[in-house]
mmCIF file of C-alpha atoms in Angstrom:
data_model
loop_
_atom_site.group_PDB
_atom_site.id
_atom_site.type_symbol
_atom_site.label_atom_id
_atom_site.label_comp_id
_atom_site.label_asym_id
_atom_site.label_seq_id
_atom_site.Cartn_x
_atom_site.Cartn_y
_atom_site.Cartn_z
ATOM 1 C CA MET A 1004 0.000 0.000 0.000
ATOM 2 C CA THR A 1005 1.282 3.469 -0.962
ATOM 3 C CA ASN A 1006 0.483 6.144 1.594
ATOM 4 C CA ALA A 1007 -1.349 9.232 0.389
ATOM 5 C CA PRO A 1008 0.728 12.436 0.390
ATOM 6 C CA SER A 1009 1.025 13.809 3.927
ATOM 7 C CA SER A 1010 0.480 17.401 2.820
ATOM 8 C CA ALA A 1011 -0.992 19.283 -0.103
ATOM 9 C CA THR A 1012 1.359 18.494 -2.975
ATOM 10 C CA ALA A 1013 3.186 21.432 -4.514
ATOM 11 C CA ARG A 1014 2.033 22.396 -7.979
ATOM 12 C CA GLU A 1015 4.263 21.311 -10.828
ATOM 13 C CA ARG A 1016 6.671 24.035 -11.897
ATOM 14 C CA ASP A 1017 6.007 25.951 -15.094
ATOM 15 C CA GLU A 1018 8.818 25.936 -17.627
ATOM 16 C CA GLN A 1019 9.519 27.783 -20.845
ATOM 17 C CA VAL A 1020 8.911 25.378 -23.723
ATOM 18 C CA ALA A 1021 9.457 27.491 -26.820
ATOM 19 C CA SER A 1022 11.938 24.944 -28.170
ATOM 20 C CA GLY A 1023 10.916 21.429 -29.119
ATOM 21 C CA SER A 1024 13.604 19.879 -26.934
ATOM 22 C CA ALA A 1025 12.474 21.802 -23.820
ATOM 23 C CA TYR A 1026 8.849 20.809 -24.398
ATOM 24 C CA ARG A 1027 9.790 17.160 -24.929
ATOM 25 C CA ALA A 1028 11.853 17.175 -21.719
ATOM 26 C CA VAL A 1029 8.836 18.378 -19.723
ATOM 27 C CA ILE A 1030 6.576 15.652 -21.159
ATOM 28 C CA GLU A 1031 9.177 12.973 -20.448
ATOM 29 C CA ARG A 1032 9.590 14.254 -16.877
ATOM 30 C CA LEU A 1033 5.823 14.080 -16.296
ATOM 31 C CA SER A 1034 5.685 10.544 -17.727
ATOM 32 C CA LYS A 1035 8.483 9.409 -15.418
ATOM 33 C CA ALA A 1036 6.707 11.000 -12.440
ATOM 34 C CA SER A 1037 3.566 9.004 -13.269
ATOM 35 C CA VAL A 1038 5.627 5.811 -13.025
ATOM 36 C CA ASP A 1039 7.482 6.818 -9.874
ATOM 37 C CA LYS A 1040 4.536 8.067 -7.822
ATOM 38 C CA HIS A 1041 0.993 6.913 -8.427
ATOM 39 C CA TRP A 1042 -1.877 5.360 -6.487
ATOM 40 C CA GLU A 1043 -4.499 2.685 -7.118
ATOM 41 C CA PRO A 1044 -7.830 3.126 -5.317
ATOM 42 C CA TYR A 1045 -8.428 -0.503 -4.331
ATOM 43 C CA ARG A 1046 -4.865 -1.053 -3.201
ATOM 44 C CA ASP A 1047 -3.919 2.219 -1.547
ATOM 45 C CA ILE A 1048 -7.148 3.282 0.196
ATOM 46 C CA PRO A 1049 -8.226 1.170 3.220
ATOM 47 C CA TRP A 1050 -11.944 1.396 2.440
ATOM 48 C CA ASP A 1051 -13.015 -1.066 5.131
ATOM 49 C CA ASP A 1052 -10.850 0.297 7.923
ATOM 50 C CA PRO A 1053 -13.249 1.293 10.745
ATOM 51 C CA GLU A 1054 -11.779 4.809 10.716
ATOM 52 C CA PHE A 1055 -12.664 5.155 7.025
ATOM 53 C CA LEU A 1056 -16.314 4.097 7.267
ATOM 54 C CA VAL A 1057 -18.868 6.715 6.186
ATOM 55 C CA ASP A 1058 -21.347 7.755 8.880
ATOM 56 C CA PRO A 1059 -23.697 10.386 7.393
ATOM 57 C CA GLU A 1060 -24.038 12.044 10.790
ATOM 58 C CA ASP A 1061 -20.302 12.370 11.459
ATOM 59 C CA PRO A 1062 -19.733 16.068 12.366
ATOM 60 C CA ARG A 1063 -16.598 16.108 10.220
ATOM 61 C CA TRP A 1064 -18.867 16.261 7.158
ATOM 62 C CA GLU A 1065 -20.153 19.706 8.101
ATOM 63 C CA LEU A 1066 -19.577 22.281 5.400
ATOM 64 C CA PRO A 1067 -16.159 23.977 5.570
ATOM 65 C CA GLU A 1068 -15.687 27.730 5.404
ATOM 66 C CA VAL A 1069 -14.705 27.298 1.746
ATOM 67 C CA ASP A 1070 -18.415 26.708 1.094
ATOM 68 C CA ARG A 1071 -20.193 29.941 1.961
ATOM 69 C CA LEU A 1072 -23.415 28.195 2.960
ATOM 70 C CA GLY A 1073 -21.509 26.790 5.941
ATOM 71 C CA GLY A 1074 -21.510 30.134 7.758
ATOM 72 C CA HIS A 1075 -25.076 31.195 6.917
ATOM 73 C CA PRO A 1076 -27.573 31.431 9.834
ATOM 74 C CA TRP A 1077 -29.978 29.083 8.037
ATOM 75 C CA TYR A 1078 -27.339 26.346 7.925
ATOM 76 C CA ARG A 1079 -26.050 26.997 11.438
ATOM 77 C CA GLY A 1080 -29.647 26.688 12.665
ATOM 78 C CA ARG A 1081 -29.999 23.098 11.443
ATOM 79 C CA SER A 1082 -29.381 20.172 13.773
ATOM 80 C CA PRO A 1083 -25.800 18.806 13.826
ATOM 81 C CA GLU A 1084 -27.020 15.639 12.099
ATOM 82 C CA GLU A 1085 -28.646 17.580 9.249
ATOM 83 C CA ARG A 1086 -25.632 19.851 8.861
ATOM 84 C CA ALA A 1087 -23.457 16.741 8.496
ATOM 85 C CA ARG A 1088 -25.788 15.200 5.914
ATOM 86 C CA ILE A 1089 -25.846 18.407 3.862
ATOM 87 C CA GLY A 1090 -22.053 18.522 3.935
ATOM 88 C CA LEU A 1091 -21.718 14.881 2.922
ATOM 89 C CA TRP A 1092 -24.182 15.398 0.062
ATOM 90 C CA ARG A 1093 -22.067 18.357 -1.115
ATOM 91 C CA VAL A 1094 -18.839 16.320 -1.028
ATOM 92 C CA ALA A 1095 -20.414 13.328 -2.782
ATOM 93 C CA THR A 1096 -21.925 15.523 -5.505
ATOM 94 C CA ALA A 1097 -18.561 17.173 -6.140
ATOM 95 C CA MET A 1098 -17.010 13.721 -6.551
ATOM 96 C CA LYS A 1099 -19.796 12.546 -8.859
ATOM 97 C CA ILE A 1100 -19.450 15.612 -11.078
ATOM 98 C CA GLY A 1101 -15.689 15.146 -10.946
ATOM 99 C CA LEU A 1102 -15.863 11.574 -12.206
ATOM 100 C CA GLN A 1103 -18.334 12.578 -14.935
ATOM 101 C CA PHE A 1104 -15.985 15.345 -16.082
ATOM 102 C CA GLU A 1105 -13.051 12.949 -16.024
ATOM 103 C CA ASN A 1106 -15.065 10.466 -18.092
ATOM 104 C CA LEU A 1107 -15.419 13.157 -20.773
ATOM 105 C CA LEU A 1108 -11.749 14.044 -20.382
ATOM 106 C CA LYS A 1109 -10.564 10.451 -20.847
ATOM 107 C CA ARG A 1110 -12.579 10.029 -24.018
ATOM 108 C CA GLY A 1111 -11.205 13.309 -25.346
ATOM 109 C CA LEU A 1112 -7.631 12.343 -24.480
ATOM 110 C CA LEU A 1113 -8.009 9.058 -26.343
ATOM 111 C CA ASN A 1114 -9.432 10.874 -29.378
ATOM 112 C CA TYR A 1115 -6.390 13.147 -29.231
ATOM 113 C CA ALA A 1116 -3.953 10.226 -28.831
ATOM 114 C CA TYR A 1117 -5.557 8.292 -31.695
ATOM 115 C CA ARG A 1118 -4.046 10.667 -34.260
ATOM 116 C CA LEU A 1119 -0.609 11.136 -32.701
ATOM 117 C CA PRO A 1120 2.309 10.010 -34.878
ATOM 118 C CA ASN A 1121 4.864 7.375 -33.952
ATOM 119 C CA GLY A 1122 7.501 8.716 -31.606
ATOM 120 C CA SER A 1123 5.260 11.401 -30.135
ATOM 121 C CA PRO A 1124 6.186 12.035 -26.460
ATOM 122 C CA GLU A 1125 2.589 13.048 -25.775
ATOM 123 C CA PHE A 1126 1.279 9.551 -26.559
ATOM 124 C CA ARG A 1127 2.858 7.901 -23.543
ATOM 125 C CA TYR A 1128 1.933 10.706 -21.166
ATOM 126 C CA VAL A 1129 -1.685 10.836 -22.371
ATOM 127 C CA TYR A 1130 -2.055 7.138 -21.599
ATOM 128 C CA HIS A 1131 -0.517 7.629 -18.147
ATOM 129 C CA GLU A 1132 -3.042 10.389 -17.513
ATOM 130 C CA THR A 1133 -5.946 8.338 -18.859
ATOM 131 C CA ILE A 1134 -5.078 5.484 -16.495
ATOM 132 C CA GLU A 1135 -4.795 7.857 -13.525
ATOM 133 C CA GLU A 1136 -8.114 9.489 -14.384
ATOM 134 C CA GLY A 1137 -9.652 6.009 -14.531
ATOM 135 C CA HIS A 1138 -8.417 5.388 -10.994
ATOM 136 C CA HIS A 1139 -9.870 8.734 -9.881
ATOM 137 C CA GLY A 1140 -13.240 7.808 -11.339
ATOM 138 C CA MET A 1141 -13.221 4.509 -9.448
ATOM 139 C CA MET A 1142 -12.335 6.092 -6.106
ATOM 140 C CA PHE A 1143 -14.899 8.874 -6.554
ATOM 141 C CA GLN A 1144 -17.668 6.415 -7.428
ATOM 142 C CA GLU A 1145 -16.710 4.109 -4.557
ATOM 143 C CA PHE A 1146 -16.997 7.054 -2.190
ATOM 144 C CA VAL A 1147 -20.429 7.979 -3.596
ATOM 145 C CA ASN A 1148 -21.582 4.363 -3.255
ATOM 146 C CA ARG A 1149 -20.543 4.250 0.391
ATOM 147 C CA THR A 1150 -22.571 7.341 1.282
ATOM 148 C CA GLY A 1151 -25.790 5.521 0.354
ATOM 149 C CA MET A 1152 -27.139 8.814 -0.989
ATOM 150 C CA PRO A 1153 -28.950 9.095 -4.367
ATOM 151 C CA ILE A 1154 -26.310 11.362 -5.898
ATOM 152 C CA ARG A 1155 -26.856 12.301 -9.573
ATOM 153 C CA GLY A 1156 -24.030 14.690 -10.372
ATOM 154 C CA MET A 1157 -24.580 16.835 -13.451
ATOM 155 C CA PRO A 1158 -28.174 17.797 -14.251
ATOM 156 C CA GLY A 1159 -29.577 15.691 -17.099
ATOM 157 C CA PRO A 1160 -29.694 18.398 -19.809
ATOM 158 C CA LEU A 1161 -26.148 19.521 -18.994
ATOM 159 C CA SER A 1162 -24.922 15.928 -19.114
ATOM 160 C CA VAL A 1163 -26.377 15.550 -22.618
ATOM 161 C CA ILE A 1164 -24.747 18.767 -23.839
ATOM 162 C CA ALA A 1165 -21.424 17.717 -22.277
ATOM 163 C CA GLN A 1166 -21.209 14.707 -24.596
ATOM 164 C CA VAL A 1167 -19.734 16.976 -27.275
ATOM 165 C CA ALA A 1168 -16.603 17.541 -25.153
ATOM 166 C CA PRO A 1169 -14.726 14.342 -26.169
ATOM 167 C CA TRP A 1170 -14.947 15.442 -29.819
ATOM 168 C CA ILE A 1171 -13.337 18.831 -29.260
ATOM 169 C CA PRO A 1172 -9.791 17.483 -29.965
ATOM 170 C CA LEU A 1173 -10.912 16.653 -33.511
ATOM 171 C CA ILE A 1174 -11.620 20.379 -34.020
ATOM 172 C CA SER A 1175 -8.999 22.061 -31.829
ATOM 173 C CA THR A 1176 -6.614 20.406 -29.397
ATOM 174 C CA GLU A 1177 -5.853 23.828 -27.905
ATOM 175 C CA LEU A 1178 -9.530 24.393 -27.094
ATOM 176 C CA PHE A 1179 -9.742 20.911 -25.586
ATOM 177 C CA PHE A 1180 -6.932 21.629 -23.136
ATOM 178 C CA ILE A 1181 -8.594 24.917 -22.171
ATOM 179 C CA PHE A 1182 -11.646 22.758 -21.379
ATOM 180 C CA VAL A 1183 -9.406 20.422 -19.360
ATOM 181 C CA LEU A 1184 -8.084 23.302 -17.247
ATOM 182 C CA GLY A 1185 -11.617 24.667 -16.879
ATOM 183 C CA GLY A 1186 -12.619 21.494 -15.052
ATOM 184 C CA GLU A 1187 -9.403 20.639 -13.227
ATOM 185 C CA ASP A 1188 -8.277 24.021 -11.914
ATOM 186 C CA PRO A 1189 -11.455 24.870 -9.916
ATOM 187 C CA ILE A 1190 -11.497 21.443 -8.232
ATOM 188 C CA ASP A 1191 -7.793 21.653 -7.443
ATOM 189 C CA HIS A 1192 -8.246 25.187 -6.074
ATOM 190 C CA VAL A 1193 -11.079 24.167 -3.737
ATOM 191 C CA GLN A 1194 -9.450 20.955 -2.523
ATOM 192 C CA ARG A 1195 -6.215 22.750 -1.652
ATOM 193 C CA ARG A 1196 -8.170 25.370 0.301
ATOM 194 C CA VAL A 1197 -10.118 22.701 2.181
ATOM 195 C CA LEU A 1198 -6.944 20.877 3.221
ATOM 196 C CA LYS A 1199 -5.456 24.127 4.515
ATOM 197 C CA ASP A 1200 -8.486 25.260 6.544
ATOM 198 C CA GLY A 1201 -7.245 23.805 9.839
ATOM 199 C CA ARG A 1202 -10.343 21.661 10.421
ATOM 200 C CA ALA A 1203 -10.444 17.949 11.214
ATOM 201 C CA HIS A 1204 -11.437 16.144 8.027
ATOM 202 C CA HIS A 1205 -12.821 12.655 7.599
ATOM 203 C CA PRO A 1206 -9.798 10.427 6.767
ATOM 204 C CA LEU A 1207 -11.464 8.937 3.686
ATOM 205 C CA GLU A 1208 -12.246 12.330 2.200
ATOM 206 C CA GLU A 1209 -8.779 13.636 3.057
ATOM 207 C CA THR A 1210 -7.004 10.618 1.554
ATOM 208 C CA ILE A 1211 -8.983 10.911 -1.682
ATOM 209 C CA MET A 1212 -8.294 14.642 -1.923
ATOM 210 C CA ARG A 1213 -4.565 14.234 -1.316
ATOM 211 C CA ILE A 1214 -4.229 11.508 -3.950
ATOM 212 C CA HIS A 1215 -6.288 13.531 -6.413
ATOM 213 C CA ILE A 1216 -4.270 16.724 -5.871
ATOM 214 C CA ALA A 1217 -0.946 14.899 -6.257
ATOM 215 C CA GLU A 1218 -1.838 13.334 -9.595
ATOM 216 C CA GLU A 1219 -3.828 16.284 -10.939
ATOM 217 C CA ALA A 1220 -0.737 18.452 -10.470
ATOM 218 C CA ARG A 1221 0.800 16.519 -13.377
ATOM 219 C CA HIS A 1222 -2.360 16.638 -15.479
ATOM 220 C CA ILE A 1223 -2.679 20.392 -15.049
ATOM 221 C CA SER A 1224 1.020 20.820 -15.814
ATOM 222 C CA PHE A 1225 0.702 18.886 -19.069
ATOM 223 C CA ALA A 1226 -2.237 20.988 -20.252
ATOM 224 C CA ARG A 1227 -0.457 24.234 -19.335
ATOM 225 C CA HIS A 1228 2.768 23.279 -21.109
ATOM 226 C CA TYR A 1229 0.895 22.015 -24.146
ATOM 227 C CA LEU A 1230 -0.868 25.370 -24.474
ATOM 228 C CA ARG A 1231 2.315 27.318 -23.730
ATOM 229 C CA ASN A 1232 4.059 25.435 -26.546
ATOM 230 C CA ARG A 1233 1.257 25.494 -29.130
ATOM 231 C CA VAL A 1234 -0.793 28.684 -28.798
ATOM 232 C CA PRO A 1235 1.930 31.260 -29.577
ATOM 233 C CA ARG A 1236 2.543 29.460 -32.893
ATOM 234 C CA MET A 1237 -1.131 29.484 -33.950
ATOM 235 C CA PRO A 1238 -2.227 31.743 -36.834
ATOM 236 C CA ALA A 1239 -3.508 35.080 -35.529
ATOM 237 C CA HIS A 1240 -7.128 34.455 -36.571
ATOM 238 C CA ARG A 1241 -7.248 31.077 -34.782
ATOM 239 C CA ARG A 1242 -5.628 32.554 -31.689
ATOM 240 C CA LEU A 1243 -8.242 35.325 -31.645
ATOM 241 C CA LEU A 1244 -11.064 32.784 -31.926
ATOM 242 C CA LEU A 1245 -9.562 30.711 -29.113
ATOM 243 C CA GLY A 1246 -9.225 33.880 -27.042
ATOM 244 C CA LEU A 1247 -12.923 34.640 -27.491
ATOM 245 C CA VAL A 1248 -14.145 31.122 -26.693
ATOM 246 C CA SER A 1249 -11.804 30.386 -23.765
ATOM 247 C CA PRO A 1250 -13.410 32.705 -21.158
ATOM 248 C CA VAL A 1251 -16.834 31.303 -22.036
ATOM 249 C CA ILE A 1252 -15.603 27.738 -21.459
ATOM 250 C CA LEU A 1253 -13.785 28.709 -18.245
ATOM 251 C CA GLY A 1254 -16.687 30.739 -16.836
ATOM 252 C CA VAL A 1255 -19.206 27.976 -17.459
ATOM 253 C CA MET A 1256 -16.924 25.214 -16.174
ATOM 254 C CA ALA A 1257 -16.052 27.068 -12.956
ATOM 255 C CA ARG A 1258 -19.730 27.539 -12.157
ATOM 256 C CA ILE A 1259 -20.528 23.887 -12.875
ATOM 257 C CA MET A 1260 -17.758 22.768 -10.526
ATOM 258 C CA LEU A 1261 -18.537 25.207 -7.703
ATOM 259 C CA ALA A 1262 -22.311 25.708 -7.872
ATOM 260 C CA PRO A 1263 -24.544 24.129 -5.194
ATOM 261 C CA PRO A 1264 -26.273 20.994 -6.505
ATOM 262 C CA GLY A 1265 -29.956 21.501 -7.219
ATOM 263 C CA ALA A 1266 -30.796 18.071 -5.821
ATOM 264 C CA MET A 1267 -29.222 19.064 -2.478
ATOM 265 C CA ILE A 1268 -31.216 22.280 -2.403
ATOM 266 C CA ARG A 1269 -34.446 20.371 -2.982
ATOM 267 C CA ARG A 1270 -33.608 17.456 -0.674
ATOM 268 C CA PHE A 1271 -32.887 19.698 2.320
ATOM 269 C CA ARG A 1272 -35.400 22.399 1.383
ATOM 270 C CA ILE A 1273 -32.852 25.165 1.365
ATOM 271 C CA PRO A 1274 -34.832 28.387 0.783
ATOM 272 C CA ALA A 1275 -34.290 30.051 -2.579
ATOM 273 C CA SER A 1276 -33.554 33.306 -0.763
ATOM 274 C CA VAL A 1277 -30.666 31.632 1.100
ATOM 275 C CA VAL A 1278 -29.231 30.153 -2.106
ATOM 276 C CA ALA A 1279 -29.416 33.544 -3.836
ATOM 277 C CA GLU A 1280 -27.881 35.342 -0.882
ATOM 278 C CA VAL A 1281 -24.991 32.909 -0.451
ATOM 279 C CA TYR A 1282 -24.098 31.920 -4.002
ATOM 280 C CA LEU A 1283 -25.400 34.716 -6.234
ATOM 281 C CA ARG A 1284 -25.405 38.026 -4.365
ATOM 282 C CA ASP A 1285 -22.438 37.472 -2.078
ATOM 283 C CA PRO A 1286 -19.381 39.298 -3.547
ATOM 284 C CA GLY A 1287 -17.199 36.682 -1.881
ATOM 285 C CA ALA A 1288 -18.876 33.899 -3.890
ATOM 286 C CA ARG A 1289 -18.213 35.795 -7.115
ATOM 287 C CA GLN A 1290 -14.603 36.240 -6.032
ATOM 288 C CA ASP A 1291 -14.379 32.484 -5.414
ATOM 289 C CA ILE A 1292 -15.333 31.911 -9.062
ATOM 290 C CA ARG A 1293 -12.655 34.329 -10.264
ATOM 291 C CA ASP A 1294 -10.025 32.851 -7.952
ATOM 292 C CA SER A 1295 -10.763 29.287 -9.028
ATOM 293 C CA ILE A 1296 -9.526 29.939 -12.581
ATOM 294 C CA GLY A 1297 -6.882 32.488 -11.612
ATOM 295 C CA LYS A 1298 -3.890 30.454 -12.754
ATOM 296 C CA THR A 1299 -5.521 29.664 -16.087
ATOM 297 C CA ARG A 1300 -6.337 33.351 -16.553
ATOM 298 C CA GLU A 1301 -2.661 34.185 -15.985
ATOM 299 C CA LEU A 1302 -1.668 31.529 -18.514
ATOM 300 C CA CYS A 1303 -4.086 32.904 -21.115
ATOM 301 C CA ALA A 1304 -2.568 36.361 -20.683
ATOM 302 C CA GLU A 1305 0.952 34.947 -20.976
ATOM 303 C CA ILE A 1306 0.291 33.095 -24.240
ATOM 304 C CA GLY A 1307 -1.495 35.975 -25.946
ATOM 305 C CA LEU A 1308 -5.155 35.042 -25.576
ATOM 306 C CA ILE A 1309 -6.163 38.208 -23.715
ATOM 307 C CA ASN A 1310 -6.374 41.549 -25.488
ATOM 308 C CA ALA A 1311 -8.720 44.529 -25.532
ATOM 309 C CA VAL A 1312 -11.378 42.520 -27.398
ATOM 310 C CA THR A 1313 -11.226 39.208 -25.548
ATOM 311 C CA ARG A 1314 -10.894 40.906 -22.142
ATOM 312 C CA ARG A 1315 -14.469 42.114 -22.551
ATOM 313 C CA VAL A 1316 -15.668 38.485 -22.749
ATOM 314 C CA TRP A 1317 -13.818 37.691 -19.513
ATOM 315 C CA GLN A 1318 -15.613 40.623 -17.897
ATOM 316 C CA VAL A 1319 -19.023 39.553 -19.191
ATOM 317 C CA MET A 1320 -18.430 36.034 -17.860
ATOM 318 C CA GLY A 1321 -17.571 37.491 -14.444
ATOM 319 C CA ILE A 1322 -14.100 35.945 -14.286
ATOM 320 C CA TRP A 1323 -11.837 38.909 -15.037
ATOM 321 C CA GLU A 1324 -9.542 40.016 -12.227
ATOM 322 C CA ALA A 1325 -8.388 43.606 -12.652
ATOM 323 C CA PRO A 1326 -4.605 43.654 -13.010
ATOM 324 C CA LYS A 1327 -2.438 45.484 -10.527
ATOM 325 C CA GLY A 1328 -0.665 48.090 -12.600
ATOM 326 C CA GLY A 1329 -0.406 46.324 -15.923
ATOM 327 C CA GLY A 1330 -2.210 44.708 -18.782
ATOM 328 C CA ARG A 1331 -2.021 41.216 -17.344
ATOM 329 C CA PRO A 1332 -4.029 39.616 -14.537
ATOM 330 C CA ALA A 1333 -2.608 40.120 -11.081
ATOM 331 C CA PRO A 1334 -0.226 37.412 -9.838
ATOM 332 C CA ARG A 1335 -1.654 34.948 -7.355
#
């Protein structure tokens, strides 16, 4: 059994990959890291350990401060048992949506890999990532199963629309990896914040988050370096089109990943006024959305996808962070 990381894993370092040799070196390093340090859900997670059993009324499931509903008077006025169940439902829904997103991602990665030529360094890494995402899907679904809750994940209509995602690589691989970051960065952002909040977390949830963060660091790094290598060499008209579409993808994806599940709202009869106050009107909630894609926004500025025209789309989508004394988003 391989122990989960003992702390939130550092993000992979960004490197300049203008030359083909530098880019290839990064991909080979990420592939080697996938061999050296990886986890398998049914070998490395002690699901049946008494400490890892899921009790829906365990107070450790209560919503963390990262979720703004957790501090609202309506939520604080519920019984401890109901607060725990609401929190567990929230965690399980996030995992269900995560595994559904990763299902789309895996299919897209395989469509991308299908056309790669012999000798491509990306081929090996894409298969490493696909295998790791398969393991994530299994551990997320196992967690959902053990809650005993009727968790659906994405709403039905959204799930149908999302089926186009695996075909994006056949149109634009650059757009596909923007989509990848749009799903992975918000989850990574939230999970890192949860692990740093100083609260006692359920060991099963914490183990899953630590494994996920450690392996997603490589997946995010691959997408970032792929875009850093490819986008600056795109024809100007294609780069402009990508710059216009990217903030739409990122804004929608961040909201899907961070929004409260409708089924939870209905199940626990959370008043519409509370939902609006916490998730729609609260400036802090809007800032959470902007922060969740902050690193991707910085990347888009770096590789030339943000200009006077495309910046307006970022603003309309509510994900633009005003720069501090410059034309690029503020460092995070």
